[in-house]
PDB file of C-alpha atoms in Angstrom:
ATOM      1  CA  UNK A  21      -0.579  96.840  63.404  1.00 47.00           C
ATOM      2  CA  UNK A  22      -0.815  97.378  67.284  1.00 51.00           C
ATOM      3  CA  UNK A  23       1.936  98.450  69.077  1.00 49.00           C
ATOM      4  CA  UNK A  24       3.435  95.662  71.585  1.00 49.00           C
ATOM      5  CA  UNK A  25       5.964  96.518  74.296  1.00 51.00           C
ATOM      6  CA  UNK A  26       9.485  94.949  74.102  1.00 54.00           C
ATOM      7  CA  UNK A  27       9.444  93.052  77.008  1.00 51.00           C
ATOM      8  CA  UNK A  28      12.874  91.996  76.529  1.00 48.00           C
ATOM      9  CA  UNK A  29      13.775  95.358  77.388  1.00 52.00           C
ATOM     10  CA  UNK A  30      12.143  96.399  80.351  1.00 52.00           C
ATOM     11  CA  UNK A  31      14.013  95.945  83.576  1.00 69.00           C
ATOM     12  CA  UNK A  32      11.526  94.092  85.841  1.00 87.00           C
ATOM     13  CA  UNK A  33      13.157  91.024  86.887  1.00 91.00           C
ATOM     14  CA  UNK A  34      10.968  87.795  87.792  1.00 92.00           C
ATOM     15  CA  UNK A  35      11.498  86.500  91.133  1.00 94.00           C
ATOM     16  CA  UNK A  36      13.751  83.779  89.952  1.00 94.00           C
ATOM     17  CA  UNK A  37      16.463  85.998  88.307  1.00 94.00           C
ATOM     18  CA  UNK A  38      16.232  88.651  91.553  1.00 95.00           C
ATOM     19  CA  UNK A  39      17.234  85.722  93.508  1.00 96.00           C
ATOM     20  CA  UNK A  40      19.799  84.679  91.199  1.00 96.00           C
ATOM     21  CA  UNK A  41      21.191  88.577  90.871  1.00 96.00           C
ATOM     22  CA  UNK A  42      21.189  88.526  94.926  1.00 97.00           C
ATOM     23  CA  UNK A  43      22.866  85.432  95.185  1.00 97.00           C
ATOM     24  CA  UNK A  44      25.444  85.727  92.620  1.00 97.00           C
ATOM     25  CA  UNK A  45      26.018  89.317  94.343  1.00 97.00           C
ATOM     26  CA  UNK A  46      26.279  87.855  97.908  1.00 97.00           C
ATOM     27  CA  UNK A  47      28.797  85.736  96.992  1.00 98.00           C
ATOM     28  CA  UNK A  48      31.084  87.819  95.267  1.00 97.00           C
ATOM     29  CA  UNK A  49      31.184  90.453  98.141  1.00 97.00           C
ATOM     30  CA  UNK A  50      31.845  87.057 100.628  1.00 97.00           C
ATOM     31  CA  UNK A  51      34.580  86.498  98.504  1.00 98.00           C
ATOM     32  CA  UNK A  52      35.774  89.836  98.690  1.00 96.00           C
ATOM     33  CA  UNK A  53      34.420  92.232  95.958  1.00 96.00           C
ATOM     34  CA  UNK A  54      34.521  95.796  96.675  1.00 96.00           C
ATOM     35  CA  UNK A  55      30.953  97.137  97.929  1.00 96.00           C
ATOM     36  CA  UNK A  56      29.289  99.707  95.760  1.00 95.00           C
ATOM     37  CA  UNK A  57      27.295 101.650  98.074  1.00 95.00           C
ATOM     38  CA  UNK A  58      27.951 102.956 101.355  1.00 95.00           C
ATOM     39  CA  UNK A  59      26.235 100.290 103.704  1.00 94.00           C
ATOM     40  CA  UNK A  60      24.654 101.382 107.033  1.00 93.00           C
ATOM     41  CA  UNK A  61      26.174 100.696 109.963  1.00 95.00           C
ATOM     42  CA  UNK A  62      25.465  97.448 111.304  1.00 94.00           C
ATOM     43  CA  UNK A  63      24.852  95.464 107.888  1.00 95.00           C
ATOM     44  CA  UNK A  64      27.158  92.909 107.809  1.00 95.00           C
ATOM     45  CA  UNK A  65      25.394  89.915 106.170  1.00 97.00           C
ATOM     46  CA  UNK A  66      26.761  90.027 102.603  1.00 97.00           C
ATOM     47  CA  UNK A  67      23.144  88.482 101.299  1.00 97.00           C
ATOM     48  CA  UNK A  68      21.626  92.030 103.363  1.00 97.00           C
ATOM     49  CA  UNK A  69      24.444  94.221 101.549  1.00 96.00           C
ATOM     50  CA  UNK A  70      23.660  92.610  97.903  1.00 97.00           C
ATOM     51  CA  UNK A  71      19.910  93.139  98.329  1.00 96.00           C
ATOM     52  CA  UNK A  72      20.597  96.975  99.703  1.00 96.00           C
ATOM     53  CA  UNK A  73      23.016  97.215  96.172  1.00 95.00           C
ATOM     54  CA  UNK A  74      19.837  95.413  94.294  1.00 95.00           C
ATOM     55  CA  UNK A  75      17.532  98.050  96.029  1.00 93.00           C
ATOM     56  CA  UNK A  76      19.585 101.514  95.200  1.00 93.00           C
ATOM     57  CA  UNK A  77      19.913  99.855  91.674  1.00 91.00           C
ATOM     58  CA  UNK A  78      23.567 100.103  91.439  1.00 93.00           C
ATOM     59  CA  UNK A  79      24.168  96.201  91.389  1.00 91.00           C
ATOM     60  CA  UNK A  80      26.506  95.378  88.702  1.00 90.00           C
ATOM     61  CA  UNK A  81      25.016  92.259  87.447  1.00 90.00           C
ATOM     62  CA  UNK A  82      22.458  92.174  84.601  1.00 86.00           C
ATOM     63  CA  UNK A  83      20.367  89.457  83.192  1.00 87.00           C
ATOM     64  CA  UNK A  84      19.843  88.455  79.474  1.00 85.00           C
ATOM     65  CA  UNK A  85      16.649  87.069  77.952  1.00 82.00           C
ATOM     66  CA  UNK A  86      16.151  85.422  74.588  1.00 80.00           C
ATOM     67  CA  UNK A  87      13.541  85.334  72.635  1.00 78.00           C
ATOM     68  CA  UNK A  88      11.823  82.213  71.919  1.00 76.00           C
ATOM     69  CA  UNK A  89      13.001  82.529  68.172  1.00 75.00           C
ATOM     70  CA  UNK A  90      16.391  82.763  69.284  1.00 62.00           C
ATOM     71  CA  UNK A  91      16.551  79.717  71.429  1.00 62.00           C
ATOM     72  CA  UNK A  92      16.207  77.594  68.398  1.00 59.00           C
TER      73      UNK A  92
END
């Protein structure tokens, strides 16, 4: 038996859900969510802050993936 890789479990995200993390981010610090990192001065746009959160890996959202077998 060769040994796969649980690739439910590692923590690359596809383009699609890093927009979706982003987004989702960006509009809960529009709305008023406290920051989580100390943003440099001049950063203002919350899209910019959410992506700097995204980048220092200390954004609070997470994503969930099924497996196909689950789905059913």
């Amino acid at each position: 038996m060769l040994f796969k890789p649980d690739f439910y479990k590692v923590r690359q995200y596809t383009r699609f859900e890093k927009a979706r993390i982003i987004g989702a981010r960006a509009l809960q610090i529009s709305l008023g969510a406290p920051v989580l990192v100390e943003v440099p001065k001049g950063m203002t746009d919350p899209i910019d802050i959410a992506l700097y959160e995204f980048e220092q890996g200390v954004c609070p959202i997470t994503v969930v993936r099924h497996k196909a077998e689950e789905r059913e």
